[in-house]
Short mmCIF file of C-alpha atoms and ligand atoms in Angstrom, two decimals:
data_model
loop_
_atom_site.label_atom_id
_atom_site.label_comp_id
_atom_site.label_asym_id
_atom_site.label_seq_id
_atom_site.Cartn_x
_atom_site.Cartn_y
_atom_site.Cartn_z
CA MET A 107 0.00 0.00 0.00
CA ALA A 108 1.17 3.51 -0.75
CA LEU A 109 1.90 5.75 2.23
CA VAL A 110 0.72 8.75 0.24
CA GLU A 111 -1.98 8.49 -2.42
CA ILE A 112 -2.84 11.58 -4.42
CA ARG A 113 -5.75 11.26 -6.82
CA ASP A 114 -6.68 13.84 -9.44
CA VAL A 115 -6.13 16.81 -7.16
CA HIS A 116 -7.23 20.21 -8.38
CA LYS A 117 -6.51 23.48 -6.62
CA THR A 118 -7.36 27.00 -7.71
CA PHE A 119 -6.26 30.31 -6.22
CA GLY A 120 -8.64 33.01 -7.44
CA LYS A 121 -8.84 32.40 -11.16
CA VAL A 122 -5.58 30.51 -11.45
CA GLU A 123 -5.73 26.75 -11.47
CA VAL A 124 -2.45 25.82 -9.80
CA LEU A 125 -2.94 22.04 -9.62
CA LYS A 126 -4.68 20.61 -12.66
CA GLY A 127 -5.36 17.01 -11.73
CA VAL A 128 -2.30 15.73 -9.93
CA SER A 129 -2.04 12.01 -9.15
CA LEU A 130 0.93 10.52 -7.36
CA ASP A 131 1.67 7.59 -5.07
CA VAL A 132 4.57 7.43 -2.64
CA ARG A 133 5.45 4.12 -0.99
CA GLU A 134 6.81 3.71 2.49
CA GLY A 135 10.56 4.37 2.60
CA GLU A 136 10.59 6.00 -0.81
CA ILE A 137 12.50 9.23 -1.54
CA VAL A 138 10.63 11.26 -4.10
CA THR A 139 12.05 14.49 -5.45
CA ILE A 140 9.81 17.02 -7.12
CA ILE A 141 11.47 19.29 -9.63
CA GLY A 142 10.05 21.92 -11.92
CA ARG A 143 10.01 25.58 -12.73
CA SER A 144 8.91 28.24 -10.29
CA GLY A 145 5.13 28.48 -10.25
CA SER A 146 4.52 24.90 -11.40
CA GLY A 147 2.64 24.06 -8.19
CA LYS A 148 5.30 22.17 -6.21
CA SER A 149 4.87 24.03 -2.91
CA THR A 150 1.10 23.99 -3.19
CA LEU A 151 1.16 20.22 -3.62
CA LEU A 152 3.35 19.75 -0.53
CA ARG A 153 1.09 22.04 1.49
CA CYS A 154 -1.97 20.06 0.42
CA ILE A 155 -0.33 16.81 1.60
CA ASN A 156 0.09 18.37 5.04
CA ALA A 157 -3.41 19.89 5.01
CA LEU A 158 -1.96 23.39 5.15
CA GLU A 159 -4.03 23.97 2.02
CA SER A 160 -7.31 22.30 1.14
CA VAL A 161 -7.90 20.76 -2.28
CA ASP A 162 -10.83 21.79 -4.47
CA SER A 163 -11.41 18.33 -5.84
CA GLY A 164 -9.72 14.97 -5.91
CA GLU A 165 -8.36 13.28 -2.83
CA ILE A 166 -5.21 12.90 -0.79
CA ARG A 167 -4.72 9.94 1.54
CA VAL A 168 -1.83 9.47 3.94
CA GLU A 169 -1.56 6.09 5.64
CA GLY A 170 -4.95 5.32 4.15
CA ARG A 171 -6.64 8.30 5.76
CA HIS A 172 -8.34 11.07 3.86
CA VAL A 173 -6.43 14.34 4.46
CA HIS A 174 -8.46 17.51 4.86
CA ALA A 175 -8.54 20.63 7.01
CA LYS A 176 -11.41 19.33 9.15
CA MET A 177 -9.73 16.09 10.19
CA PRO A 178 -10.70 15.56 13.83
CA ASP A 179 -7.06 14.85 14.73
CA LEU A 180 -5.42 17.41 12.44
CA LYS A 181 -2.78 18.28 15.04
CA GLN A 182 -1.67 14.69 15.52
CA PHE A 183 -1.74 14.20 11.77
CA ARG A 184 0.63 17.14 11.26
CA GLN A 185 3.03 15.58 13.76
CA ARG A 186 3.20 12.43 11.68
CA VAL A 187 3.80 14.49 8.55
CA GLY A 188 6.67 16.87 9.22
CA ILE A 189 7.34 19.79 6.91
CA VAL A 190 10.46 21.93 6.65
CA PHE A 191 10.46 25.15 4.66
CA GLN A 192 13.05 27.34 3.04
CA ALA A 193 12.90 29.80 5.96
CA PHE A 194 14.14 28.17 9.14
CA ASN A 195 11.33 29.47 11.35
CA LEU A 196 13.11 28.78 14.62
CA PHE A 197 11.76 30.71 17.60
CA PRO A 198 14.49 33.35 18.12
CA HIS A 199 13.70 33.83 21.81
CA LEU A 200 14.12 30.14 22.65
CA LYS A 201 17.32 28.15 22.91
CA VAL A 202 17.85 25.19 20.61
CA GLU A 203 16.69 22.66 23.20
CA ARG A 204 13.44 24.52 23.80
CA ASN A 205 12.84 25.00 20.08
CA ILE A 206 12.95 21.25 19.74
CA THR A 207 11.06 20.16 22.84
CA LEU A 208 8.27 22.75 22.82
CA ALA A 209 5.88 20.83 20.57
CA PRO A 210 6.49 17.34 21.98
CA LEU A 211 5.99 18.73 25.51
CA LEU A 212 2.82 20.58 24.53
CA THR A 213 1.31 17.54 22.87
CA GLY A 214 2.31 15.24 25.69
CA ARG A 215 4.48 13.08 23.47
CA ILE A 216 7.15 13.34 26.15
CA GLY A 217 7.20 14.45 29.77
CA LYS A 218 9.47 17.12 31.22
CA SER A 219 11.99 14.54 32.40
CA GLY A 220 12.46 13.16 28.89
CA ALA A 221 12.86 16.50 27.14
CA ARG A 222 16.61 16.95 27.35
CA ALA A 223 17.30 13.38 26.20
CA LEU A 224 14.97 13.76 23.23
CA ALA A 225 16.68 17.01 22.18
CA GLU A 226 20.08 15.34 22.52
CA ASP A 227 18.95 12.38 20.44
CA VAL A 228 17.57 14.35 17.50
CA LEU A 229 20.43 16.88 17.58
CA THR A 230 22.89 13.99 17.39
CA ARG A 231 21.08 12.79 14.29
CA VAL A 232 21.71 16.14 12.58
CA GLY A 233 25.26 16.41 13.95
CA LEU A 234 24.59 19.30 16.35
CA ALA A 235 24.59 17.72 19.82
CA ASP A 236 26.98 20.43 21.02
CA LYS A 237 24.51 23.23 20.14
CA ILE A 238 21.75 22.19 22.51
CA ASP A 239 22.16 25.30 24.68
CA ALA A 240 22.80 27.76 21.86
CA TRP A 241 20.49 30.54 20.75
CA PRO A 242 19.33 30.39 17.12
CA GLU A 243 21.17 33.62 16.27
CA GLN A 244 24.45 32.02 17.32
CA LEU A 245 24.07 29.40 14.58
CA SER A 246 24.85 29.57 10.88
CA GLY A 247 22.00 29.26 8.40
CA GLY A 248 22.93 25.65 7.72
CA GLN A 249 22.96 24.83 11.43
CA GLN A 250 19.60 26.55 11.92
CA GLN A 251 18.11 24.52 9.12
CA ARG A 252 19.48 21.33 10.69
CA VAL A 253 17.86 22.33 14.00
CA ALA A 254 14.60 22.86 12.10
CA ILE A 255 14.94 19.32 10.75
CA ALA A 256 15.74 18.00 14.24
CA ARG A 257 12.64 19.76 15.55
CA CYS A 258 10.57 17.81 13.01
CA LEU A 259 12.31 14.56 13.91
CA ALA A 260 11.41 15.12 17.56
CA MET A 261 7.80 14.45 16.65
CA ALA A 262 8.76 11.04 15.20
CA PRO A 263 7.11 11.72 11.85
CA HIS A 264 6.21 8.92 9.42
CA LEU A 265 6.67 11.20 6.46
CA MET A 266 8.82 14.28 5.90
CA LEU A 267 8.17 17.02 3.38
CA PHE A 268 10.97 19.41 2.44
CA ASP A 269 10.30 22.53 0.41
CA GLU A 270 13.53 23.94 -1.00
CA VAL A 271 15.19 23.76 2.38
CA THR A 272 18.60 24.70 1.00
CA SER A 273 17.54 27.54 -1.30
CA ALA A 274 18.10 30.33 1.22
CA LEU A 275 21.53 29.08 2.29
CA ASP A 276 24.93 30.31 1.24
CA PRO A 277 26.39 27.78 -1.21
CA GLU A 278 29.02 26.53 1.25
CA LEU A 279 26.29 25.59 3.76
CA VAL A 280 24.10 23.59 1.37
CA GLY A 281 26.15 20.39 1.61
CA GLU A 282 25.80 19.90 5.37
CA VAL A 283 22.01 20.08 5.16
CA LEU A 284 21.87 17.72 2.19
CA LYS A 285 24.07 15.29 4.12
CA VAL A 286 21.58 15.21 6.99
CA MET A 287 18.74 14.56 4.57
CA GLU A 288 20.72 11.83 2.86
CA ALA A 289 21.33 10.13 6.21
CA MET A 290 17.62 10.27 6.99
CA ALA A 291 16.88 8.72 3.61
CA LYS A 292 19.27 5.87 4.37
CA GLN A 293 17.55 5.27 7.71
CA GLY A 294 14.31 4.60 5.84
CA MET A 295 12.37 7.84 6.32
CA THR A 296 9.76 8.40 3.64
CA MET A 297 10.52 11.78 2.12
CA ILE A 298 9.05 14.05 -0.51
CA LEU A 299 11.32 16.93 -1.36
CA VAL A 300 11.17 19.88 -3.65
CA THR A 301 14.68 20.88 -4.54
CA HIS A 302 16.86 22.62 -7.10
CA GLU A 303 19.80 20.44 -6.08
CA MET A 304 19.99 18.22 -9.13
CA GLY A 305 22.96 16.28 -7.78
CA PHE A 306 20.97 15.34 -4.69
CA ALA A 307 17.94 14.43 -6.81
CA ARG A 308 20.11 12.26 -9.03
CA ASN A 309 22.00 10.47 -6.25
CA VAL A 310 19.54 10.11 -3.40
CA ALA A 311 16.02 10.01 -4.84
CA ASN A 312 14.33 6.77 -5.83
CA ARG A 313 12.07 8.70 -8.13
CA ILE A 314 11.93 12.11 -9.72
CA VAL A 315 8.66 13.84 -10.41
CA PHE A 316 8.78 16.69 -12.90
CA MET A 317 5.91 19.11 -12.44
CA HIS A 318 4.98 21.50 -15.18
CA GLN A 319 2.06 23.93 -15.27
CA GLY A 320 0.22 22.24 -12.44
CA ARG A 321 0.61 18.69 -13.70
CA VAL A 322 2.89 15.72 -13.13
CA TRP A 323 4.47 15.99 -16.54
CA GLU A 324 6.93 13.11 -16.30
CA GLN A 325 8.22 10.83 -13.57
CA GLY A 326 10.63 7.96 -13.20
CA PRO A 327 13.94 6.81 -11.72
CA PRO A 328 16.59 9.57 -11.82
CA ALA A 329 18.94 7.79 -14.19
CA LYS A 330 16.25 7.32 -16.78
CA LEU A 331 14.65 10.72 -16.37
CA PHE A 332 17.85 12.72 -16.62
CA ALA A 333 19.32 10.66 -19.46
CA ASN A 334 16.16 10.20 -21.52
CA PRO A 335 13.56 12.89 -20.89
CA GLU A 336 10.48 12.09 -22.95
CA THR A 337 9.11 15.59 -23.22
CA PRO A 338 10.72 18.76 -24.58
CA GLU A 339 9.59 20.57 -21.40
CA LEU A 340 11.67 18.30 -19.17
CA ALA A 341 14.62 18.32 -21.57
CA SER A 342 14.66 22.10 -21.54
CA PHE A 343 14.29 22.20 -17.73
CA ILE A 344 17.25 19.87 -17.28
CA ALA A 345 19.34 21.90 -19.69
CA SER A 346 18.54 25.13 -17.83
CA ALA A 347 19.22 23.58 -14.41
CA LYS A 348 22.77 22.57 -15.32
N1 ADP B 550 -1.86 31.41 -1.26
C1 ADP B 550 -1.84 31.71 -2.55
N2 ADP B 550 -2.68 32.62 -3.08
C2 ADP B 550 -2.69 32.91 -4.39
N3 ADP B 550 -1.85 32.34 -5.28
C3 ADP B 550 -1.01 31.44 -4.84
C4 ADP B 550 -0.93 31.07 -3.46
N4 ADP B 550 0.03 30.12 -3.32
C5 ADP B 550 0.55 29.92 -4.53
N5 ADP B 550 -0.07 30.70 -5.46
C6 ADP B 550 0.21 30.72 -6.91
O1 ADP B 550 0.18 29.39 -7.34
C7 ADP B 550 1.15 29.15 -8.34
C8 ADP B 550 2.00 27.97 -7.94
O2 ADP B 550 2.73 28.32 -6.79
P1 ADP B 550 3.66 27.30 -6.02
O3 ADP B 550 2.88 26.10 -5.64
O4 ADP B 550 4.27 28.08 -4.94
O5 ADP B 550 4.71 26.90 -7.13
P2 ADP B 550 6.21 26.42 -7.01
O6 ADP B 550 6.43 25.96 -5.60
O7 ADP B 550 6.34 25.32 -8.00
O8 ADP B 550 7.06 27.60 -7.37
C9 ADP B 550 1.91 30.44 -8.50
O9 ADP B 550 1.41 31.11 -9.61
C10 ADP B 550 1.61 31.19 -7.23
O10 ADP B 550 1.66 32.57 -7.43
MG1 MG B 551 7.76 26.59 -4.18
#
């Protein structure tokens, strides 16, 4: 069974149809990378999967359950489906530990006595155990983004969504964040990521999805897709991304 099932999803903002019938399945443990030009609907699709946006028609299921804004357990659902954005969104007035433990404490996932250990565990997984008592402003952009990822991991998600998480970083900081994501992929996390990092897409993803004008235009294993694009739209996108 697919972990994520997307069936003929349509979404319109005002008069603009942004998703024009998107269907996509993602299996457990799969790493799916979504590529495509700006405005092709990639972020909107990710936000629909997390119920941050509602769909106009069609259906999204995660772990077999219909996703929509009125889910009775929307909060718990969002914990199982972590999302990391381009902007780090750490709370500037809270130290790293508190940034990470706030949500799991609030939701009762952990008690006070387990908070420090949980923060240590997830920070170790992103290589930042020594920053547990730092303030966000003391960290580089790459470190902040890794804390943002650790904060998601603290909720023990079943699925992670990443929307261009390296796009706002200085080039020399991109690699460390990609490395963390690659390690998560190897540990079996199911991930859907929007990225401009073609090297990452090529080397880490099981499948590439090329979105164009609100549709899944082409998809397949990276080797095939990059070497033999079937449509002129994908061929021209690959050429421009080099
Ligand atoms: N909340 C919104 N309100 C109105 N238009 C939006 C909104 N979000 C996205 N759009 C429009 O939807 C289109 C697709 O956007 P987006 O999903 O962000 O594409 P991508 O992530 O591929 O760049 C764009 O034309 C964008 O301006
Ligand atoms: Mg986007």
